[in-house]
Short mmCIF file of C-alpha atoms in Angstrom, two decimals:
data_model
loop_
_atom_site.label_atom_id
_atom_site.label_comp_id
_atom_site.label_asym_id
_atom_site.label_seq_id
_atom_site.Cartn_x
_atom_site.Cartn_y
_atom_site.Cartn_z
CA UNK A 30 1.50 36.12 -56.25
CA UNK A 31 4.21 33.73 -57.34
CA UNK A 32 4.04 30.13 -56.21
CA UNK A 33 6.96 29.24 -53.97
CA UNK A 34 8.38 25.89 -52.98
CA UNK A 35 9.81 25.31 -49.53
CA UNK A 36 11.62 22.26 -48.22
CA UNK A 37 11.32 21.55 -44.51
CA UNK A 38 12.72 18.72 -42.43
CA UNK A 39 10.57 17.43 -39.59
CA UNK A 40 10.86 14.59 -37.15
CA UNK A 41 7.84 12.49 -36.17
CA UNK A 42 7.39 9.61 -33.79
CA UNK A 43 5.35 6.53 -34.66
CA UNK A 44 4.35 3.54 -32.55
CA UNK A 45 5.32 0.27 -34.15
CA UNK A 46 3.29 -2.95 -33.79
CA UNK A 47 5.95 -4.27 -31.40
CA UNK A 48 5.58 -1.33 -29.03
CA UNK A 49 1.78 -1.44 -29.19
CA UNK A 50 1.83 -5.15 -28.37
CA UNK A 51 4.16 -4.63 -25.40
CA UNK A 52 1.96 -1.84 -24.03
CA UNK A 53 -1.08 -4.10 -24.31
CA UNK A 54 0.70 -7.00 -22.58
CA UNK A 55 1.56 -4.71 -19.66
CA UNK A 56 -2.11 -4.01 -19.04
CA UNK A 57 -3.41 -7.57 -19.25
CA UNK A 58 -4.28 -9.43 -16.07
CA UNK A 59 -2.81 -12.89 -15.56
CA UNK A 60 -6.04 -14.57 -16.73
CA UNK A 61 -6.24 -12.37 -19.82
CA UNK A 62 -2.59 -13.08 -20.54
CA UNK A 63 -3.18 -16.83 -20.36
CA UNK A 64 -6.01 -16.50 -22.89
CA UNK A 65 -3.82 -14.36 -25.13
CA UNK A 66 -1.04 -16.94 -25.09
CA UNK A 67 -3.42 -19.82 -25.78
CA UNK A 68 -4.67 -18.02 -28.88
CA UNK A 69 -1.09 -17.23 -29.94
CA UNK A 70 -0.03 -20.89 -29.55
CA UNK A 71 -2.98 -22.00 -31.69
CA UNK A 72 -2.35 -19.49 -34.47
CA UNK A 73 1.46 -19.34 -34.61
CA UNK A 74 3.35 -22.54 -35.42
CA UNK A 75 6.65 -20.88 -34.47
CA UNK A 76 5.59 -20.79 -30.80
CA UNK A 77 5.59 -23.70 -28.42
CA UNK A 78 4.74 -24.12 -24.77
CA UNK A 79 7.67 -24.96 -22.56
CA UNK A 80 7.05 -27.90 -20.26
CA UNK A 81 9.44 -28.85 -17.49
CA UNK A 82 13.08 -27.90 -17.46
CA UNK A 83 14.62 -27.05 -20.80
CA UNK A 84 17.68 -28.96 -21.88
CA UNK A 85 21.03 -27.27 -22.31
CA UNK A 86 20.76 -27.81 -26.07
CA UNK A 87 17.54 -25.81 -26.28
CA UNK A 88 18.33 -22.95 -23.91
CA UNK A 89 17.99 -19.75 -25.87
CA UNK A 90 17.85 -16.06 -25.05
CA UNK A 91 14.28 -15.85 -26.35
CA UNK A 92 12.88 -18.24 -23.76
CA UNK A 93 10.63 -16.96 -21.01
CA UNK A 94 11.18 -19.34 -18.18
CA UNK A 95 11.28 -17.28 -15.24
CA UNK A 96 13.95 -14.68 -15.97
CA UNK A 97 17.42 -15.13 -14.49
CA UNK A 98 16.46 -12.76 -11.68
CA UNK A 99 12.82 -13.10 -10.59
CA UNK A 100 13.12 -11.55 -7.18
CA UNK A 101 14.44 -8.41 -5.54
CA UNK A 102 15.56 -7.73 -2.02
CA UNK A 103 13.80 -4.72 -0.52
CA UNK A 104 16.22 -3.80 2.23
CA UNK A 105 17.09 -0.33 1.04
CA UNK A 106 20.79 -1.17 1.50
CA UNK A 107 21.69 -2.92 -1.74
CA UNK A 108 23.11 -0.21 -3.98
CA UNK A 109 23.47 -2.57 -6.94
CA UNK A 110 19.96 -3.98 -6.78
CA UNK A 111 18.69 -1.43 -9.27
CA UNK A 112 20.86 -3.03 -11.98
CA UNK A 113 19.69 -6.60 -11.38
CA UNK A 114 16.64 -6.25 -13.58
CA UNK A 115 16.61 -4.62 -17.00
CA UNK A 116 12.97 -3.51 -17.10
CA UNK A 117 12.61 -0.86 -19.75
CA UNK A 118 12.58 -0.76 -23.53
CA UNK A 119 15.64 0.18 -25.44
CA UNK A 120 13.91 3.34 -26.59
CA UNK A 121 16.63 4.08 -29.12
CA UNK A 122 16.20 0.71 -30.80
CA UNK A 123 15.07 0.71 -34.42
CA UNK A 124 12.77 -2.20 -33.52
CA UNK A 125 10.91 -0.07 -31.00
CA UNK A 126 10.54 3.18 -32.88
CA UNK A 127 10.36 4.47 -36.42
CA UNK A 128 10.48 7.94 -37.88
CA UNK A 129 13.67 9.28 -36.33
CA UNK A 130 15.09 9.40 -32.84
CA UNK A 131 12.58 8.96 -30.03
CA UNK A 132 11.49 11.92 -27.97
CA UNK A 133 10.24 11.96 -24.41
CA UNK A 134 7.13 9.91 -23.65
CA UNK A 135 5.27 13.04 -22.60
CA UNK A 136 5.41 14.35 -26.16
CA UNK A 137 3.21 11.59 -27.51
CA UNK A 138 -0.42 12.41 -28.19
CA UNK A 139 -2.54 11.82 -25.09
CA UNK A 140 -4.77 9.19 -26.70
CA UNK A 141 -1.71 7.13 -27.75
CA UNK A 142 -0.55 6.77 -24.17
CA UNK A 143 -3.60 4.68 -23.26
CA UNK A 144 -4.51 1.21 -24.35
CA UNK A 145 -8.07 0.31 -25.33
CA UNK A 146 -10.53 1.09 -22.56
CA UNK A 147 -11.75 -1.72 -20.37
CA UNK A 148 -15.53 -2.09 -20.27
CA UNK A 149 -15.33 -3.19 -16.63
CA UNK A 150 -13.30 -0.20 -15.42
CA UNK A 151 -15.17 3.10 -15.17
CA UNK A 152 -11.92 5.07 -15.03
CA UNK A 153 -10.58 3.62 -18.28
CA UNK A 154 -14.01 4.05 -19.84
CA UNK A 155 -13.97 7.72 -18.80
CA UNK A 156 -10.55 8.22 -20.39
CA UNK A 157 -11.87 6.72 -23.61
CA UNK A 158 -14.89 9.04 -23.63
CA UNK A 159 -12.82 12.12 -22.81
CA UNK A 160 -10.82 11.75 -26.00
CA UNK A 161 -13.73 13.46 -27.75
CA UNK A 162 -13.86 16.51 -25.47
CA UNK A 163 -10.35 17.08 -24.09
CA UNK A 164 -8.50 19.90 -25.83
CA UNK A 165 -4.73 19.68 -25.69
CA UNK A 166 -2.15 17.93 -23.61
CA UNK A 167 -2.53 20.24 -20.59
CA UNK A 168 -6.21 19.44 -20.16
CA UNK A 169 -5.39 15.76 -20.66
CA UNK A 170 -2.86 15.76 -17.80
CA UNK A 171 -5.36 17.46 -15.48
CA UNK A 172 -8.04 14.94 -16.48
CA UNK A 173 -5.65 12.05 -15.78
CA UNK A 174 -4.86 13.47 -12.32
CA UNK A 175 -8.57 13.81 -11.54
CA UNK A 176 -9.43 10.30 -12.70
CA UNK A 177 -6.51 8.86 -10.73
CA UNK A 178 -8.15 10.28 -7.57
CA UNK A 179 -11.54 8.63 -8.23
CA UNK A 180 -12.45 5.56 -6.20
CA UNK A 181 -14.14 2.36 -7.36
CA UNK A 182 -17.60 3.78 -6.62
CA UNK A 183 -16.98 6.78 -8.87
CA UNK A 184 -16.35 9.46 -6.22
CA UNK A 185 -13.51 11.99 -6.28
CA UNK A 186 -11.62 11.13 -3.11
CA UNK A 187 -9.23 14.10 -3.00
CA UNK A 188 -9.97 17.84 -2.89
CA UNK A 189 -9.01 19.87 -5.94
CA UNK A 190 -6.20 21.56 -3.97
CA UNK A 191 -4.51 18.17 -3.52
CA UNK A 192 -4.85 17.41 -7.23
CA UNK A 193 -3.28 20.78 -8.08
CA UNK A 194 -0.41 20.02 -5.68
CA UNK A 195 0.09 16.61 -7.26
CA UNK A 196 0.41 18.20 -10.70
CA UNK A 197 3.43 20.04 -9.39
CA UNK A 198 4.44 23.71 -8.97
CA UNK A 199 5.85 23.90 -12.48
CA UNK A 200 2.48 22.97 -13.93
CA UNK A 201 0.90 26.05 -12.32
CA UNK A 202 -2.70 24.88 -12.56
CA UNK A 203 -5.38 27.20 -11.24
CA UNK A 204 -8.50 26.18 -9.33
CA UNK A 205 -10.78 27.52 -12.07
CA UNK A 206 -8.90 25.53 -14.72
CA UNK A 207 -9.17 22.29 -12.74
CA UNK A 208 -12.86 22.96 -12.04
CA UNK A 209 -13.45 23.35 -15.78
CA UNK A 210 -11.77 20.01 -16.55
CA UNK A 211 -13.69 18.37 -13.68
CA UNK A 212 -16.94 19.46 -15.35
CA UNK A 213 -15.85 17.63 -18.50
CA UNK A 214 -14.97 14.52 -16.49
CA UNK A 215 -18.38 14.68 -14.79
CA UNK A 216 -19.99 14.75 -18.21
CA UNK A 217 -18.99 11.18 -19.08
CA UNK A 218 -21.01 8.04 -18.49
CA UNK A 219 -22.07 6.77 -16.01
CA UNK A 220 -23.89 9.92 -14.90
CA UNK A 221 -22.74 10.99 -11.44
CA UNK A 222 -19.14 9.87 -12.07
CA UNK A 223 -16.42 12.07 -10.46
CA UNK A 224 -18.83 13.64 -7.94
CA UNK A 225 -17.20 14.94 -4.78
CA UNK A 226 -19.94 13.70 -2.47
CA UNK A 227 -23.29 11.93 -2.49
CA UNK A 228 -25.27 15.17 -2.86
CA UNK A 229 -23.35 16.20 -5.98
CA UNK A 230 -23.63 12.67 -7.40
CA UNK A 231 -27.41 12.66 -7.07
CA UNK A 232 -27.76 16.21 -8.40
CA UNK A 233 -25.71 15.35 -11.49
CA UNK A 234 -28.09 12.48 -12.21
CA UNK A 235 -31.21 14.56 -11.58
CA UNK A 236 -30.05 17.30 -13.95
CA UNK A 237 -29.83 14.75 -16.76
CA UNK A 238 -33.54 13.90 -16.39
CA UNK A 239 -36.11 15.57 -18.68
CA UNK A 240 -37.32 18.92 -17.32
CA UNK A 241 -40.91 17.70 -17.16
CA UNK A 242 -40.05 14.75 -14.90
CA UNK A 243 -42.51 14.88 -11.94
CA UNK A 244 -40.75 15.99 -8.77
CA UNK A 245 -37.47 16.84 -10.53
CA UNK A 246 -36.91 20.33 -9.08
CA UNK A 247 -37.88 19.37 -5.53
CA UNK A 248 -35.73 16.23 -5.74
CA UNK A 249 -32.69 18.29 -6.76
CA UNK A 250 -33.30 20.72 -3.89
CA UNK A 251 -33.58 17.87 -1.39
CA UNK A 252 -30.53 16.06 -2.75
CA UNK A 253 -28.45 19.23 -2.57
CA UNK A 254 -29.22 20.22 0.99
CA UNK A 255 -31.55 17.94 2.88
CA UNK A 256 -30.11 14.43 2.66
CA UNK A 257 -29.60 14.16 6.43
CA UNK A 258 -33.24 15.00 7.08
CA UNK A 259 -34.36 12.49 4.48
CA UNK A 260 -32.13 9.78 5.91
CA UNK A 261 -33.66 10.43 9.34
CA UNK A 262 -37.19 10.20 7.81
CA UNK A 263 -38.01 13.75 8.97
CA UNK A 264 -40.35 14.33 6.04
CA UNK A 265 -42.94 16.18 8.14
CA UNK A 266 -40.33 18.73 9.15
CA UNK A 267 -39.39 19.17 5.49
CA UNK A 268 -43.04 19.72 4.56
CA UNK A 269 -43.30 22.57 7.04
CA UNK A 270 -39.97 24.14 6.08
CA UNK A 271 -40.62 24.04 2.34
CA UNK A 272 -44.35 24.52 2.34
CA UNK A 273 -45.06 21.47 0.18
CA UNK A 274 -47.54 18.65 0.49
CA UNK A 275 -46.81 15.14 1.67
CA UNK A 276 -47.55 13.84 -1.82
CA UNK A 277 -44.95 16.18 -3.35
CA UNK A 278 -42.32 15.11 -0.84
CA UNK A 279 -43.16 11.46 -1.52
CA UNK A 280 -42.86 12.00 -5.27
CA UNK A 281 -39.44 13.64 -4.92
CA UNK A 282 -38.16 10.95 -2.54
CA UNK A 283 -39.39 8.22 -4.89
CA UNK A 284 -37.42 9.88 -7.70
CA UNK A 285 -34.28 10.06 -5.57
CA UNK A 286 -34.62 6.36 -4.72
CA UNK A 287 -34.32 5.53 -8.43
CA UNK A 288 -30.86 7.15 -8.63
CA UNK A 289 -27.56 5.31 -8.29
CA UNK A 290 -25.50 6.37 -5.24
CA UNK A 291 -22.49 4.41 -6.56
CA UNK A 292 -22.36 5.18 -10.29
CA UNK A 293 -19.11 3.35 -11.07
CA UNK A 294 -19.91 0.21 -9.07
CA UNK A 295 -22.21 -1.08 -11.83
CA UNK A 296 -19.23 -1.30 -14.20
CA UNK A 297 -17.05 -3.18 -11.76
CA UNK A 298 -16.16 -6.72 -12.69
CA UNK A 299 -17.89 -9.45 -10.64
CA UNK A 300 -15.96 -10.90 -7.75
CA UNK A 301 -13.71 -13.76 -8.71
CA UNK A 302 -10.87 -15.74 -7.19
CA UNK A 303 -7.47 -14.28 -7.98
CA UNK A 304 -4.02 -15.78 -8.05
CA UNK A 305 -1.27 -13.29 -7.10
CA UNK A 306 1.20 -12.22 -9.78
CA UNK A 307 3.78 -11.35 -7.11
CA UNK A 308 4.74 -12.67 -3.69
CA UNK A 309 6.38 -10.67 -0.88
CA UNK A 310 8.15 -12.70 1.80
CA UNK A 311 10.77 -12.14 4.48
CA UNK A 312 10.97 -10.14 7.66
CA UNK A 313 11.60 -6.57 8.78
CA UNK A 314 14.73 -5.26 7.08
CA UNK A 315 14.95 -8.16 4.62
CA UNK A 316 11.83 -8.28 2.49
CA UNK A 317 11.94 -10.07 -0.85
CA UNK A 318 9.69 -9.42 -3.85
CA UNK A 319 9.30 -12.29 -6.30
CA UNK A 320 7.25 -13.06 -9.36
CA UNK A 321 4.83 -15.89 -8.68
CA UNK A 322 6.48 -18.76 -10.58
CA UNK A 323 3.14 -20.56 -10.89
CA UNK A 324 1.75 -17.66 -12.93
CA UNK A 325 4.73 -17.12 -15.23
CA UNK A 326 3.78 -18.11 -18.79
CA UNK A 327 6.36 -20.42 -20.36
CA UNK A 328 6.41 -20.06 -24.11
CA UNK A 329 9.34 -19.98 -26.50
CA UNK A 330 10.23 -19.99 -30.15
CA UNK A 331 10.26 -23.49 -31.64
CA UNK A 332 13.99 -24.02 -32.23
CA UNK A 333 13.52 -26.80 -34.81
CA UNK A 334 11.23 -24.70 -37.01
CA UNK A 335 13.50 -21.70 -36.54
CA UNK A 336 16.55 -23.67 -37.78
CA UNK A 337 14.63 -25.06 -40.76
CA UNK A 338 13.41 -21.61 -41.70
CA UNK A 339 16.91 -20.20 -41.34
CA UNK A 340 18.23 -22.84 -43.77
CA UNK A 341 15.50 -22.39 -46.38
CA UNK A 342 14.35 -18.81 -45.78
CA UNK A 343 11.82 -18.92 -48.60
CA UNK A 344 8.43 -18.98 -46.86
CA UNK A 345 7.31 -15.39 -46.18
CA UNK A 346 4.36 -16.42 -44.02
CA UNK A 347 6.59 -18.43 -41.67
CA UNK A 348 9.12 -15.62 -41.53
CA UNK A 349 6.36 -13.25 -40.42
CA UNK A 350 5.22 -15.73 -37.78
CA UNK A 351 8.79 -16.08 -36.52
CA UNK A 352 9.05 -12.31 -36.15
CA UNK A 353 5.72 -12.19 -34.31
CA UNK A 354 6.85 -15.02 -32.01
CA UNK A 355 10.04 -13.16 -31.16
CA UNK A 356 8.10 -9.98 -30.45
CA UNK A 357 5.69 -11.83 -28.17
CA UNK A 358 8.44 -13.54 -26.18
CA UNK A 359 10.34 -10.28 -25.83
CA UNK A 360 7.13 -8.52 -24.79
CA UNK A 361 6.58 -11.12 -22.08
CA UNK A 362 10.11 -10.58 -20.78
CA UNK A 363 9.54 -6.84 -20.62
CA UNK A 364 6.19 -7.34 -18.89
CA UNK A 365 7.66 -9.58 -16.17
CA UNK A 366 10.67 -7.36 -15.60
CA UNK A 367 8.66 -4.13 -15.51
CA UNK A 368 6.14 -5.65 -13.09
CA UNK A 369 8.95 -6.82 -10.80
CA UNK A 370 10.78 -3.50 -10.92
CA UNK A 371 7.59 -1.54 -10.21
CA UNK A 372 6.67 -3.80 -7.28
CA UNK A 373 10.14 -3.42 -5.81
CA UNK A 374 9.80 0.37 -5.72
CA UNK A 375 6.27 0.15 -4.27
CA UNK A 376 7.34 -2.03 -1.36
CA UNK A 377 10.45 0.01 -0.70
CA UNK A 378 8.01 2.85 0.03
CA UNK A 379 5.51 0.58 1.83
CA UNK A 380 7.83 -1.29 4.21
CA UNK A 381 5.80 0.01 7.16
CA UNK A 382 2.75 -1.76 5.68
CA UNK A 383 4.70 -5.04 5.47
CA UNK A 384 5.60 -4.71 9.14
CA UNK A 385 2.38 -3.26 10.63
CA UNK A 386 -0.42 -3.83 8.14
CA UNK A 387 -2.78 -1.19 6.74
CA UNK A 388 -2.12 1.14 9.67
CA UNK A 389 1.39 1.59 8.27
CA UNK A 390 0.29 2.32 4.69
CA UNK A 391 2.12 5.43 3.45
CA UNK A 392 0.81 7.87 0.82
CA UNK A 393 2.20 7.10 -2.62
CA UNK A 394 1.54 8.40 -6.14
CA UNK A 395 2.05 6.98 -9.60
CA UNK A 396 4.44 9.84 -10.31
CA UNK A 397 6.81 8.85 -7.48
CA UNK A 398 7.05 5.28 -8.76
CA UNK A 399 7.33 6.43 -12.38
CA UNK A 400 10.26 8.69 -11.52
CA UNK A 401 11.98 5.91 -9.55
CA UNK A 402 11.86 3.45 -12.48
CA UNK A 403 12.37 6.12 -15.17
CA UNK A 404 9.08 5.46 -16.93
CA UNK A 405 5.89 7.40 -17.60
CA UNK A 406 2.97 7.47 -15.15
CA UNK A 407 0.69 5.85 -17.72
CA UNK A 408 3.08 2.86 -17.89
CA UNK A 409 2.94 2.46 -14.10
CA UNK A 410 -0.86 2.74 -14.27
CA UNK A 411 -1.02 -0.08 -16.82
CA UNK A 412 1.40 -2.38 -15.06
CA UNK A 413 -0.42 -2.06 -11.72
CA UNK A 414 -3.93 -2.55 -13.16
CA UNK A 415 -5.44 -5.97 -12.43
CA UNK A 416 -2.21 -7.21 -10.84
CA UNK A 417 -2.29 -8.84 -7.40
CA UNK A 418 0.34 -9.45 -4.75
CA UNK A 419 0.52 -11.88 -1.84
CA UNK A 420 1.75 -10.07 1.29
CA UNK A 421 2.08 -11.12 4.94
CA UNK A 422 -1.30 -9.38 5.47
CA UNK A 423 -3.19 -11.02 2.63
CA UNK A 424 -3.69 -10.61 -1.11
CA UNK A 425 -3.97 -7.02 -2.38
CA UNK A 426 -4.31 -5.39 -5.76
CA UNK A 427 -1.18 -3.36 -6.57
CA UNK A 428 -3.32 -0.24 -6.98
CA UNK A 429 -4.24 -0.48 -3.29
CA UNK A 430 -0.72 0.73 -2.46
CA UNK A 431 -1.41 4.17 -3.95
CA UNK A 432 -3.64 5.65 -1.21
CA UNK A 433 -4.52 9.34 -0.91
CA UNK A 434 -2.46 11.61 1.33
CA UNK A 435 -3.61 13.18 4.58
CA UNK A 436 -1.41 15.72 6.37
CA UNK A 437 -1.45 15.87 10.16
CA UNK A 438 0.64 17.06 13.08
CA UNK A 439 2.54 13.77 13.10
CA UNK A 440 3.42 14.10 9.41
CA UNK A 441 1.86 12.66 6.29
CA UNK A 442 -0.28 9.56 6.41
CA UNK A 443 -2.62 7.83 3.97
CA UNK A 444 -6.36 7.44 3.69
CA UNK A 445 -5.92 3.67 3.98
CA UNK A 446 -4.05 4.05 7.27
CA UNK A 447 -6.76 6.38 8.61
CA UNK A 448 -9.44 3.84 7.66
CA UNK A 449 -7.55 1.13 9.53
CA UNK A 450 -7.28 3.41 12.59
CA UNK A 451 -11.02 4.14 12.46
CA UNK A 452 -11.80 0.43 12.28
CA UNK A 453 -9.46 -0.26 15.21
CA UNK A 454 -11.12 2.48 17.31
CA UNK A 455 -14.61 1.15 16.54
CA UNK A 456 -13.55 -2.44 17.26
CA UNK A 457 -12.28 -1.33 20.67
CA UNK A 458 -15.25 0.80 21.68
CA UNK A 459 -17.53 -0.19 24.52
CA UNK A 460 -20.42 -2.43 23.62
CA UNK A 461 -23.02 -0.11 25.10
CA UNK A 462 -21.29 3.20 24.33
CA UNK A 463 -20.41 3.44 20.63
CA UNK A 464 -18.43 6.46 19.50
CA UNK A 465 -19.94 8.99 17.12
CA UNK A 466 -17.97 10.29 14.16
CA UNK A 467 -17.01 13.45 16.04
CA UNK A 468 -15.56 11.41 18.92
CA UNK A 469 -13.54 9.31 16.49
CA UNK A 470 -12.22 12.46 14.81
CA UNK A 471 -11.17 13.77 18.24
CA UNK A 472 -9.32 10.53 19.06
CA UNK A 473 -7.51 10.69 15.72
CA UNK A 474 -6.55 14.31 16.44
CA UNK A 475 -4.87 13.18 19.67
CA UNK A 476 -2.70 10.93 17.51
CA UNK A 477 -1.72 13.89 15.33
CA UNK A 478 -4.17 13.16 12.50
CA UNK A 479 -6.65 15.96 11.94
CA UNK A 480 -9.60 14.92 9.81
CA UNK A 481 -13.09 16.38 9.67
CA UNK A 482 -16.09 14.55 11.08
CA UNK A 483 -17.55 14.18 7.59
CA UNK A 484 -14.28 12.53 6.47
CA UNK A 485 -14.61 9.99 9.29
CA UNK A 486 -18.22 9.40 8.21
CA UNK A 487 -17.15 8.89 4.59
CA UNK A 488 -14.46 6.37 5.53
CA UNK A 489 -16.80 4.58 7.94
CA UNK A 490 -19.46 4.24 5.25
CA UNK A 491 -16.84 3.01 2.76
CA UNK A 492 -15.99 0.22 5.21
CA UNK A 493 -19.73 -0.56 5.57
CA UNK A 494 -19.75 0.26 9.30
CA UNK A 495 -23.07 1.51 10.69
CA UNK A 496 -23.31 4.89 12.49
CA UNK A 497 -23.12 5.02 16.29
CA UNK A 498 -26.86 5.00 16.96
CA UNK A 499 -27.28 1.83 14.87
CA UNK A 500 -24.26 0.12 16.44
CA UNK A 501 -25.83 0.77 19.85
CA UNK A 502 -29.18 -0.78 18.96
CA UNK A 503 -29.65 -4.47 19.78
CA UNK A 504 -31.23 -5.09 16.39
CA UNK A 505 -30.01 -2.48 13.88
CA UNK A 506 -32.72 -1.14 11.61
CA UNK A 507 -32.25 -1.01 7.87
CA UNK A 508 -29.93 1.62 6.45
CA UNK A 509 -31.31 4.98 5.31
CA UNK A 510 -33.36 5.90 2.25
CA UNK A 511 -30.38 5.66 -0.12
CA UNK A 512 -29.66 2.07 0.78
#
């Protein structure tokens, strides 16, 4: 065997500090951004906080006042509106990329497309944990689609068929493949995460208990198929059906009571007052989306220090701080512009919500918005996380405008709209004759929306509305065994 030497040219893509910083700024909430800027002002002498109106002598392209255009009309008739805001990176810029010409964002390794996981967001925490078990980009995309469909309590809101459809026909995902990835997602902490219903959530938690745990097997059996009987306190009937003692039933029920029916809720951040990042104003046919000027950070490069450094140019430390200051200011510009551009697309799709409230909420996915602004879905996910908007119907998180899709005779509607319809039906029911979940499902069917009774029950419980028999009682008793 003779040793041979081969020369091969390859092209790799690397993320520069500037790009990493801009990605991180996109994800920060307004409060986190304020803290970030305070720390930057303390550590970087080349930055200064802008106060009041800047003079003509100091106006510079690096300033972040608000940008020249901080609002967008959402009429659907302005063909040139798309060009008013430059919201994306110059991906071909040498400052943004190194290692050759950039390739498509989808070609980056999956773990590089996500910023550091948030400890108060179960979905981001799950993505962080899945880095250790996901094999390949295909599994990663399926896992992302699954996690996108998980609600704040940790439940998978959409059936697997809908997730497969959202991946697209070209992806050609099979049910077995998605089931396999779902098992990996269900293996992350907190236990019970990504369950499709309460029974599966409890069973996932029970299976993680030691095998010798008293009552474990009976508890799993009850959780899997007898929750309704338990909730109705029909333990005597269960004793007869299963041939077990009252003590055994009590032991199993006590074990089930120790489980968490909302596994992701424990990681949710505590409630706090929020100030909207965006404001939507106007009227039907002429809605306007604006950045909230009160929340726009105003920092700029110190022009005096910049001129002195340009004249001397000898202090390496100051030159590095000047470069960092320019990157930060540019990153803030990109953040504001991307947020505005994303919000504009969202409310173009959700004009019915602006006019009618939650009943008019249309189904929308991250992919639709990503395609409209020519960015990746992960970028849209970051820019809508922890961002709030003031609308004519109140303050909402931007992520609330991505509801699940429900198909009916009248066309496609969203889970949010169905919830609003259910609430409206219950609010209008007779005081002494409350409607059961089946009756509500029948009324929705008359409006062209076919949903199962259990779907109505799930939405009703999510809105913390008691079942019909408790709404009819003059003094409602405490909720069932699961709390």
